[in-house]
Amino acid sequence: MTGGASGGSGRLAGVDAVRGLAVLGMFAVHVGPGPRPEGAGYVLVAADGRAPALFTLLAGFSLVLAQRGQDPARRPDGWARRWRPLLIRCAVLAVLGLFLASLRPGILVILAFFAVYFLAAEPFTRLSTPVLASVAGVSVVAGPLLSFLLGPVFGYGSSGRGLVPEAADLASWSGLGTVVCELLLTGAYPLATYFPYVLAGMALARLCNVRELAVARRMAGWGTAAAVAGYGSAWLAAHVFGGRQRLLEAIAVHHPEALAAADPVGAVLSGQFGAVPSTSWDWLLVADPYSQTPLETLGNAGVGCALIGLCATAARHALGGRLLRPLTVLGAMALSAYVVHALVLAGPAHGAASWSSWLAFSGTALVLTWVWQRIWAGSPLRRGPLEHALRLATGAGRPTQPGGAERGR
């Protein structure tokens, strides 16, 4: 969730605006009304599962932008100089994530997972663009498939996935092993099923220079096509090719209690995050929120690509840039917004879930980040308190390194 301040370019302003949208979507999931078909809150289902995916995609996209913006003469050439800032950044995110999760804010804290994403991404930054794009494409299928096959090996064949590590888990060797397993495979945002978003974001940033208007427009179009392909294929698999019926048969065997629900498939999937049960191959063809199948990953990545293209296009125009400005400022301080909202949820707003809660969180975040940037306009602190602190910890004076956020679920 670490994000850098936008510059004046439409490219960075557009990226931060998309991150700002992801923050508002995260608020919708965490404090908005439940997405039930019978209620008005169902309109917020658009954010369910897509907010964390968008944060993660932006992490990879911004990682490439940050490297592209570095002065080649100032890039570290030694192993220690290259890895030290990264290790510090990951350590800070991991500590923040473990601390916030230990407060039990009622959300699935993603920051510790982001530490793993950034660490794992470093070797891939050295791949050529064609190789990186190929690896990203393969990972969209390979990651979920690996999770599906390995789940039963670790005792998670039908349920139980979706936890987040807490500080107390580190008190024993067995707890440490559980933390590692959660971060890589069985947690709410495991590397196996969420890292494909990072790779996809990196590949997009390499392939698409969104500073060019024509490229940004193509991103919007191709992203929309990818979203339709992902979600549409899942619908066809379920309702035309008999996938839903086969899933109901598997549910009758492995999750019979879910058959009483209005939507048995949704009831099973709501019991875990970051993966699907390993009880039927047809689970890999759904695209429900947080299922992290190849089709959901394709659809979510398409949404992210389309939003980047749309916001980059809008940011190139004076009126569009002004309208996006509040989102751009919020997106530049996504890490601070995430941490503060988690602290509030761990305290006075614990359990909040209504339209008024979402409006209060969204409005407060937009206003406070705007005021903060106006107050510190001439200072490095304009990037945000935690963003600036993280920048200092990893080495002040380097070029701005925009990052991605929380996902925050």
Short mmCIF file of C-alpha atoms in Angstrom, two decimals:
data_model
loop_
_atom_site.label_atom_id
_atom_site.label_comp_id
_atom_site.label_asym_id
_atom_site.label_seq_id
_atom_site.Cartn_x
_atom_site.Cartn_y
_atom_site.Cartn_z
CA MET A 1 0.00 0.00 0.00
CA THR A 2 2.91 2.29 -0.02
CA GLY A 3 2.28 5.07 -2.46
CA GLY A 4 4.24 8.02 -3.64
CA ALA A 5 2.98 11.46 -4.31
CA SER A 6 1.96 12.20 -7.78
CA GLY A 7 3.81 14.54 -9.87
CA GLY A 8 2.30 16.70 -12.47
CA SER A 9 2.21 14.02 -15.13
CA GLY A 10 -1.03 12.50 -16.19
CA ARG A 11 0.59 9.12 -15.80
CA LEU A 12 1.33 9.31 -12.09
CA ALA A 13 -1.75 11.36 -11.30
CA GLY A 14 -3.87 8.75 -13.05
CA VAL A 15 -2.23 5.89 -11.17
CA ASP A 16 -2.70 7.59 -7.80
CA ALA A 17 -6.31 8.38 -8.70
CA VAL A 18 -6.94 4.68 -9.31
CA ARG A 19 -5.34 3.92 -5.97
CA GLY A 20 -7.64 6.49 -4.40
CA LEU A 21 -10.62 4.68 -5.93
CA ALA A 22 -9.28 1.45 -4.44
CA VAL A 23 -9.16 3.10 -1.00
CA LEU A 24 -12.82 4.11 -1.32
CA GLY A 25 -13.64 0.61 -2.49
CA MET A 26 -11.82 -0.81 0.51
CA PHE A 27 -13.92 1.40 2.79
CA ALA A 28 -17.05 0.09 1.06
CA VAL A 29 -16.04 -3.50 1.82
CA HIS A 30 -14.94 -2.82 5.39
CA VAL A 31 -17.59 -0.41 6.68
CA GLY A 32 -20.29 -0.28 4.02
CA PRO A 33 -23.55 -2.23 4.09
CA GLY A 34 -23.36 -5.88 3.15
CA PRO A 35 -23.74 -6.63 -0.59
CA ARG A 36 -27.09 -8.40 -0.28
CA PRO A 37 -29.33 -8.69 -3.35
CA GLU A 38 -32.34 -7.36 -1.44
CA GLY A 39 -30.65 -4.19 -0.21
CA ALA A 40 -29.27 -1.01 -1.74
CA GLY A 41 -25.86 -2.03 -0.46
CA TYR A 42 -25.69 -4.56 -3.29
CA VAL A 43 -24.32 -1.81 -5.54
CA LEU A 44 -21.14 -1.96 -3.45
CA VAL A 45 -20.50 -5.50 -4.66
CA ALA A 46 -18.39 -3.89 -7.38
CA ALA A 47 -15.69 -3.30 -4.77
CA ASP A 48 -15.92 -6.74 -3.18
CA GLY A 49 -12.74 -8.62 -4.01
CA ARG A 50 -11.62 -6.04 -6.55
CA ALA A 51 -10.24 -3.46 -4.11
CA PRO A 52 -7.39 -5.70 -2.84
CA ALA A 53 -6.75 -6.99 -6.34
CA LEU A 54 -6.48 -3.40 -7.58
CA PHE A 55 -4.07 -2.44 -4.82
CA THR A 56 -1.89 -5.43 -5.64
CA LEU A 57 -1.93 -4.77 -9.38
CA LEU A 58 -0.95 -1.15 -8.71
CA ALA A 59 1.92 -2.33 -6.53
CA GLY A 60 3.51 -4.06 -9.50
CA PHE A 61 2.66 -1.22 -11.88
CA SER A 62 4.15 1.41 -9.59
CA LEU A 63 7.24 -0.67 -8.89
CA VAL A 64 8.17 -0.44 -12.57
CA LEU A 65 7.32 3.28 -12.71
CA ALA A 66 9.60 3.88 -9.74
CA GLN A 67 12.51 2.12 -11.41
CA ARG A 68 11.85 3.93 -14.68
CA GLY A 69 12.05 7.24 -12.83
CA GLN A 70 15.40 6.55 -11.22
CA ASP A 71 18.57 8.18 -12.47
CA PRO A 72 20.67 5.27 -13.84
CA ALA A 73 23.80 6.85 -12.38
CA ARG A 74 22.29 6.63 -8.88
CA ARG A 75 20.97 3.08 -9.05
CA PRO A 76 22.67 0.85 -6.49
CA ASP A 77 25.01 -1.66 -8.04
CA GLY A 78 26.04 -3.79 -5.05
CA TRP A 79 23.92 -6.59 -3.61
CA ALA A 80 23.72 -4.98 -0.16
CA ARG A 81 22.95 -1.51 -1.49
CA ARG A 82 20.27 -2.90 -3.76
CA TRP A 83 18.55 -5.12 -1.22
CA ARG A 84 18.91 -3.07 1.97
CA PRO A 85 16.14 -0.52 1.16
CA LEU A 86 13.86 -3.32 0.00
CA LEU A 87 14.41 -5.40 3.12
CA ILE A 88 13.77 -2.38 5.35
CA ARG A 89 10.59 -1.55 3.45
CA CYS A 90 9.35 -5.12 3.73
CA ALA A 91 10.23 -5.33 7.42
CA VAL A 92 8.30 -2.14 8.18
CA LEU A 93 5.24 -3.35 6.28
CA ALA A 94 5.40 -6.75 7.98
CA VAL A 95 5.63 -5.22 11.46
CA LEU A 96 2.76 -2.84 10.70
CA GLY A 97 0.68 -5.70 9.37
CA LEU A 98 1.30 -7.98 12.35
CA PHE A 99 0.60 -5.13 14.77
CA LEU A 100 -2.67 -4.08 13.15
CA ALA A 101 -3.89 -7.67 12.83
CA SER A 102 -3.16 -8.20 16.53
CA LEU A 103 -5.57 -5.37 17.35
CA ARG A 104 -8.41 -7.43 15.81
CA PRO A 105 -9.93 -4.57 13.78
CA GLY A 106 -12.44 -6.90 12.16
CA ILE A 107 -10.76 -6.82 8.74
CA LEU A 108 -8.19 -9.02 7.04
CA VAL A 109 -5.03 -6.91 7.25
CA ILE A 110 -2.98 -7.24 4.07
CA LEU A 111 0.23 -5.36 4.88
CA ALA A 112 2.28 -8.40 5.93
CA PHE A 113 1.36 -10.02 2.63
CA PHE A 114 2.54 -6.93 0.77
CA ALA A 115 5.93 -7.32 2.39
CA VAL A 116 6.18 -10.75 0.78
CA TYR A 117 4.95 -9.44 -2.59
CA PHE A 118 7.63 -6.75 -2.75
CA LEU A 119 10.33 -9.18 -1.69
CA ALA A 120 9.28 -11.73 -4.29
CA ALA A 121 9.01 -9.11 -7.03
CA GLU A 122 12.65 -8.03 -6.93
CA PRO A 123 14.07 -10.85 -9.11
CA PHE A 124 11.35 -10.30 -11.71
CA THR A 125 12.33 -6.65 -12.18
CA ARG A 126 15.44 -7.90 -14.00
CA LEU A 127 13.56 -9.90 -16.63
CA SER A 128 13.16 -8.60 -20.16
CA THR A 129 9.73 -7.28 -21.05
CA PRO A 130 8.71 -10.27 -23.24
CA VAL A 131 9.81 -12.76 -20.59
CA LEU A 132 8.10 -10.80 -17.80
CA ALA A 133 4.85 -10.62 -19.77
CA SER A 134 5.00 -14.36 -20.44
CA VAL A 135 5.66 -15.17 -16.79
CA ALA A 136 2.77 -12.92 -15.74
CA GLY A 137 0.41 -14.68 -18.13
CA VAL A 138 1.46 -18.13 -16.95
CA SER A 139 1.16 -17.11 -13.29
CA VAL A 140 -2.52 -16.22 -13.72
CA VAL A 141 -3.19 -19.93 -14.26
CA ALA A 142 -0.25 -21.49 -12.41
CA GLY A 143 -0.74 -19.63 -9.12
CA PRO A 144 -4.37 -20.64 -8.51
CA LEU A 145 -3.66 -24.15 -9.80
CA LEU A 146 -0.75 -24.53 -7.38
CA SER A 147 -2.97 -23.35 -4.53
CA PHE A 148 -5.70 -25.79 -5.57
CA LEU A 149 -3.30 -28.75 -5.68
CA LEU A 150 -1.33 -27.96 -2.52
CA GLY A 151 -4.29 -27.04 -0.32
CA PRO A 152 -5.12 -30.64 0.64
CA VAL A 153 -1.45 -31.33 1.35
CA PHE A 154 -1.60 -28.78 4.18
CA GLY A 155 -5.03 -29.88 5.39
CA TYR A 156 -7.10 -27.25 3.58
CA GLY A 157 -8.90 -29.33 0.99
CA SER A 158 -12.43 -28.11 1.64
CA SER A 159 -12.24 -25.11 3.99
CA GLY A 160 -10.21 -23.19 6.54
CA ARG A 161 -8.22 -20.77 4.41
CA GLY A 162 -8.29 -17.03 4.76
CA LEU A 163 -6.54 -16.11 8.02
CA VAL A 164 -3.97 -13.36 8.50
CA PRO A 165 -0.81 -13.62 10.64
CA GLU A 166 -0.66 -11.87 14.00
CA ALA A 167 2.27 -10.99 16.25
CA ALA A 168 1.33 -13.70 18.77
CA ASP A 169 1.84 -16.33 16.07
CA LEU A 170 5.58 -15.68 16.21
CA ALA A 171 5.85 -16.85 19.82
CA SER A 172 6.60 -20.45 18.83
CA TRP A 173 8.27 -22.37 16.03
CA SER A 174 4.97 -23.97 15.07
CA GLY A 175 3.35 -20.55 14.97
CA LEU A 176 6.15 -19.26 12.77
CA GLY A 177 5.56 -22.14 10.39
CA THR A 178 1.87 -21.26 10.31
CA VAL A 179 2.70 -17.64 9.47
CA VAL A 180 4.93 -18.70 6.58
CA CYS A 181 2.23 -21.04 5.29
CA GLU A 182 -0.41 -18.30 5.51
CA LEU A 183 1.75 -15.79 3.70
CA LEU A 184 2.59 -18.16 0.88
CA LEU A 185 -0.44 -20.40 0.44
CA THR A 186 -3.28 -20.56 2.96
CA GLY A 187 -3.82 -16.99 4.18
CA ALA A 188 -6.33 -14.39 3.04
CA TYR A 189 -4.02 -12.88 0.41
CA PRO A 190 -1.40 -15.58 -0.20
CA LEU A 191 1.53 -15.18 -2.55
CA ALA A 192 0.35 -18.11 -4.67
CA THR A 193 -2.88 -16.44 -5.78
CA TYR A 194 -2.19 -12.70 -5.40
CA PHE A 195 1.34 -12.41 -6.78
CA PRO A 196 -0.01 -12.83 -10.34
CA TYR A 197 -1.53 -9.35 -9.92
CA VAL A 198 1.89 -7.93 -9.08
CA LEU A 199 3.43 -9.56 -12.14
CA ALA A 200 0.53 -8.41 -14.32
CA GLY A 201 0.96 -4.85 -13.07
CA MET A 202 4.69 -4.96 -13.77
CA ALA A 203 4.09 -6.29 -17.27
CA LEU A 204 1.46 -3.63 -17.98
CA ALA A 205 3.80 -0.84 -16.88
CA ARG A 206 6.54 -2.21 -19.13
CA LEU A 207 4.28 -2.66 -22.14
CA CYS A 208 2.12 0.46 -21.80
CA ASN A 209 3.41 4.01 -21.48
CA VAL A 210 0.23 5.59 -20.15
CA ARG A 211 1.71 9.04 -20.64
CA GLU A 212 0.62 8.58 -24.26
CA LEU A 213 -3.07 9.26 -24.73
CA ALA A 214 -3.56 6.59 -27.38
CA VAL A 215 -1.94 3.98 -25.14
CA ALA A 216 -4.12 4.95 -22.18
CA ARG A 217 -7.23 4.63 -24.31
CA ARG A 218 -6.14 1.22 -25.54
CA MET A 219 -5.58 0.13 -21.94
CA ALA A 220 -9.15 1.10 -21.12
CA GLY A 221 -10.45 -0.91 -24.06
CA TRP A 222 -8.31 -4.00 -23.61
CA GLY A 223 -8.89 -3.96 -19.86
CA THR A 224 -12.63 -3.94 -20.39
CA ALA A 225 -12.30 -6.83 -22.83
CA ALA A 226 -10.24 -8.82 -20.31
CA ALA A 227 -12.80 -8.19 -17.57
CA VAL A 228 -15.64 -9.35 -19.81
CA ALA A 229 -13.62 -12.42 -20.83
CA GLY A 230 -12.86 -13.37 -17.22
CA TYR A 231 -16.24 -12.82 -15.64
CA GLY A 232 -18.14 -13.86 -18.76
CA SER A 233 -16.28 -17.15 -19.08
CA ALA A 234 -17.08 -17.94 -15.45
CA TRP A 235 -20.77 -17.28 -16.09
CA LEU A 236 -20.76 -19.50 -19.17
CA ALA A 237 -18.95 -22.28 -17.33
CA ALA A 238 -21.50 -22.18 -14.51
CA HIS A 239 -24.77 -21.66 -16.38
CA VAL A 240 -24.20 -23.02 -19.89
CA PHE A 241 -21.69 -25.83 -19.48
CA GLY A 242 -23.06 -27.33 -16.27
CA GLY A 243 -20.40 -26.15 -13.86
CA ARG A 244 -22.85 -24.98 -11.22
CA GLN A 245 -24.66 -28.31 -11.12
CA ARG A 246 -21.38 -30.18 -10.67
CA LEU A 247 -20.43 -27.79 -7.88
CA LEU A 248 -23.74 -28.43 -6.14
CA GLU A 249 -23.00 -32.15 -6.30
CA ALA A 250 -19.58 -31.56 -4.74
CA ILE A 251 -21.13 -29.30 -2.09
CA ALA A 252 -23.61 -32.04 -1.18
CA VAL A 253 -20.66 -34.29 -0.34
CA HIS A 254 -18.19 -31.89 1.27
CA HIS A 255 -20.34 -28.95 2.47
CA PRO A 256 -23.88 -30.32 2.96
CA GLU A 257 -24.77 -27.53 5.41
CA ALA A 258 -24.39 -24.98 2.59
CA LEU A 259 -27.25 -26.51 0.59
CA ALA A 260 -29.73 -24.73 2.85
CA ALA A 261 -28.44 -21.33 1.70
CA ALA A 262 -30.07 -19.41 -1.13
CA ASP A 263 -26.73 -19.55 -2.95
CA PRO A 264 -24.83 -22.68 -1.86
CA VAL A 265 -21.81 -21.85 -4.03
CA GLY A 266 -21.53 -18.37 -2.54
CA ALA A 267 -22.04 -19.76 0.96
CA VAL A 268 -19.07 -22.11 0.57
CA LEU A 269 -16.85 -19.42 -0.91
CA SER A 270 -17.74 -16.95 1.84
CA GLY A 271 -16.17 -19.32 4.35
CA GLN A 272 -12.64 -18.71 3.10
CA PHE A 273 -10.61 -16.11 1.23
CA GLY A 274 -7.75 -16.25 -1.23
CA ALA A 275 -8.54 -19.68 -2.69
CA VAL A 276 -11.31 -22.12 -3.56
CA PRO A 277 -11.96 -25.58 -2.09
CA SER A 278 -10.02 -28.42 -3.68
CA THR A 279 -13.06 -30.68 -3.90
CA SER A 280 -13.95 -30.20 -7.58
CA TRP A 281 -12.06 -28.89 -10.61
CA ASP A 282 -15.09 -26.76 -11.40
CA TRP A 283 -14.18 -24.47 -8.49
CA LEU A 284 -11.35 -23.18 -10.69
CA LEU A 285 -13.95 -21.86 -13.15
CA VAL A 286 -15.80 -19.53 -10.77
CA ALA A 287 -15.08 -15.81 -10.49
CA ASP A 288 -16.68 -14.91 -7.16
CA PRO A 289 -14.98 -12.27 -4.95
CA TYR A 290 -11.82 -13.55 -3.23
CA SER A 291 -11.98 -16.92 -4.99
CA GLN A 292 -8.73 -16.04 -6.80
CA THR A 293 -9.24 -18.45 -9.66
CA PRO A 294 -7.67 -17.83 -13.08
CA LEU A 295 -10.94 -16.32 -14.33
CA GLU A 296 -11.40 -13.99 -11.37
CA THR A 297 -7.76 -12.93 -11.64
CA LEU A 298 -8.21 -12.18 -15.34
CA GLY A 299 -11.40 -10.23 -14.69
CA ASN A 300 -9.98 -8.24 -11.78
CA ALA A 301 -6.77 -7.47 -13.67
CA GLY A 302 -8.88 -6.29 -16.59
CA VAL A 303 -10.82 -3.93 -14.32
CA GLY A 304 -7.54 -2.54 -13.00
CA CYS A 305 -6.11 -2.07 -16.49
CA ALA A 306 -9.27 -0.30 -17.65
CA LEU A 307 -9.31 2.02 -14.64
CA ILE A 308 -5.66 2.96 -15.11
CA GLY A 309 -6.34 3.77 -18.74
CA LEU A 310 -9.47 5.78 -17.98
CA CYS A 311 -7.92 7.78 -15.14
CA ALA A 312 -4.72 8.42 -17.10
CA THR A 313 -6.82 9.68 -20.00
CA ALA A 314 -8.90 11.94 -17.76
CA ALA A 315 -5.83 13.28 -15.95
CA ARG A 316 -4.43 14.63 -19.23
CA HIS A 317 -7.23 17.19 -19.41
CA ALA A 318 -7.48 20.21 -17.14
CA LEU A 319 -11.04 19.50 -16.00
CA GLY A 320 -10.39 15.80 -15.57
CA GLY A 321 -7.26 16.48 -13.56
CA ARG A 322 -9.14 18.82 -11.24
CA LEU A 323 -11.97 16.34 -10.74
CA LEU A 324 -9.52 13.54 -10.02
CA ARG A 325 -7.39 15.64 -7.68
CA PRO A 326 -9.06 14.51 -4.40
CA LEU A 327 -8.65 10.87 -5.44
CA THR A 328 -5.06 11.51 -6.51
CA VAL A 329 -4.17 12.99 -3.13
CA LEU A 330 -5.89 10.15 -1.27
CA GLY A 331 -4.17 7.56 -3.43
CA ALA A 332 -0.77 9.12 -2.79
CA MET A 333 -1.33 8.60 0.96
CA ALA A 334 -2.93 5.16 0.73
CA LEU A 335 -0.64 3.61 3.34
CA SER A 336 -1.47 6.28 5.92
CA ALA A 337 -5.18 6.03 5.09
CA TYR A 338 -5.08 2.26 5.45
CA VAL A 339 -3.32 2.25 8.81
CA VAL A 340 -5.52 5.00 10.27
CA HIS A 341 -8.73 3.30 9.13
CA ALA A 342 -7.58 -0.01 10.66
CA LEU A 343 -6.83 1.73 13.97
CA VAL A 344 -10.26 3.37 13.96
CA LEU A 345 -11.91 0.03 13.21
CA ALA A 346 -10.02 -1.53 16.11
CA GLY A 347 -11.48 1.16 18.38
CA PRO A 348 -14.54 3.40 18.17
CA ALA A 349 -15.83 2.20 14.80
CA HIS A 350 -15.45 -1.53 15.37
CA GLY A 351 -18.19 -3.40 13.55
CA ALA A 352 -19.44 -0.40 11.57
CA ALA A 353 -21.37 -1.46 8.47
CA SER A 354 -23.71 1.11 6.91
CA TRP A 355 -23.93 3.74 4.21
CA SER A 356 -23.34 6.45 6.80
CA SER A 357 -20.16 4.70 7.97
CA TRP A 358 -18.86 4.46 4.41
CA LEU A 359 -19.65 8.11 3.73
CA ALA A 360 -18.00 9.16 7.00
CA PHE A 361 -14.81 7.19 6.33
CA SER A 362 -14.62 8.27 2.69
CA GLY A 363 -15.37 11.93 3.34
CA THR A 364 -12.98 12.15 6.28
CA ALA A 365 -10.17 10.48 4.34
CA LEU A 366 -10.63 12.74 1.32
CA VAL A 367 -10.71 15.90 3.44
CA LEU A 368 -7.85 15.02 5.78
CA THR A 369 -5.48 13.94 3.01
CA TRP A 370 -6.31 17.11 1.06
CA VAL A 371 -5.68 19.30 4.10
CA TRP A 372 -2.47 17.44 4.91
CA GLN A 373 -1.06 17.98 1.43
CA ARG A 374 -2.02 21.66 1.47
CA ILE A 375 -0.35 22.21 4.84
CA TRP A 376 2.85 20.40 3.85
CA ALA A 377 2.82 21.46 0.19
CA GLY A 378 6.45 22.57 0.24
CA SER A 379 7.76 19.69 2.34
CA PRO A 380 8.56 16.02 1.71
CA LEU A 381 5.86 15.36 4.33
CA ARG A 382 3.28 16.15 1.64
CA ARG A 383 3.54 12.51 0.59
CA GLY A 384 1.87 11.50 3.85
CA PRO A 385 3.18 10.79 7.36
CA LEU A 386 3.78 7.06 6.98
CA GLU A 387 4.86 7.38 3.36
CA HIS A 388 7.50 9.91 4.38
CA ALA A 389 8.62 7.83 7.36
CA LEU A 390 8.98 4.76 5.17
CA ARG A 391 10.92 6.78 2.62
CA LEU A 392 13.31 8.00 5.30
CA ALA A 393 13.76 4.48 6.65
CA THR A 394 14.70 3.14 3.24
CA GLY A 395 16.98 6.06 2.40
CA ALA A 396 15.92 9.69 1.99
CA GLY A 397 16.82 11.66 -1.09
CA ARG A 398 16.04 9.01 -3.65
CA PRO A 399 13.54 9.75 -6.41
CA THR A 400 9.90 9.30 -5.49
CA GLN A 401 8.90 5.66 -5.56
CA PRO A 402 5.20 5.26 -6.03
CA GLY A 403 3.89 2.02 -4.69
CA GLY A 404 0.74 0.05 -4.41
CA ALA A 405 -1.46 -0.46 -1.43
CA GLU A 406 -3.48 -2.74 0.63
CA ARG A 407 -4.85 -4.16 -0.87
CA GLY A 408 -6.48 -3.66 1.74
CA ARG A 409 -9.19 -5.96 1.50
#
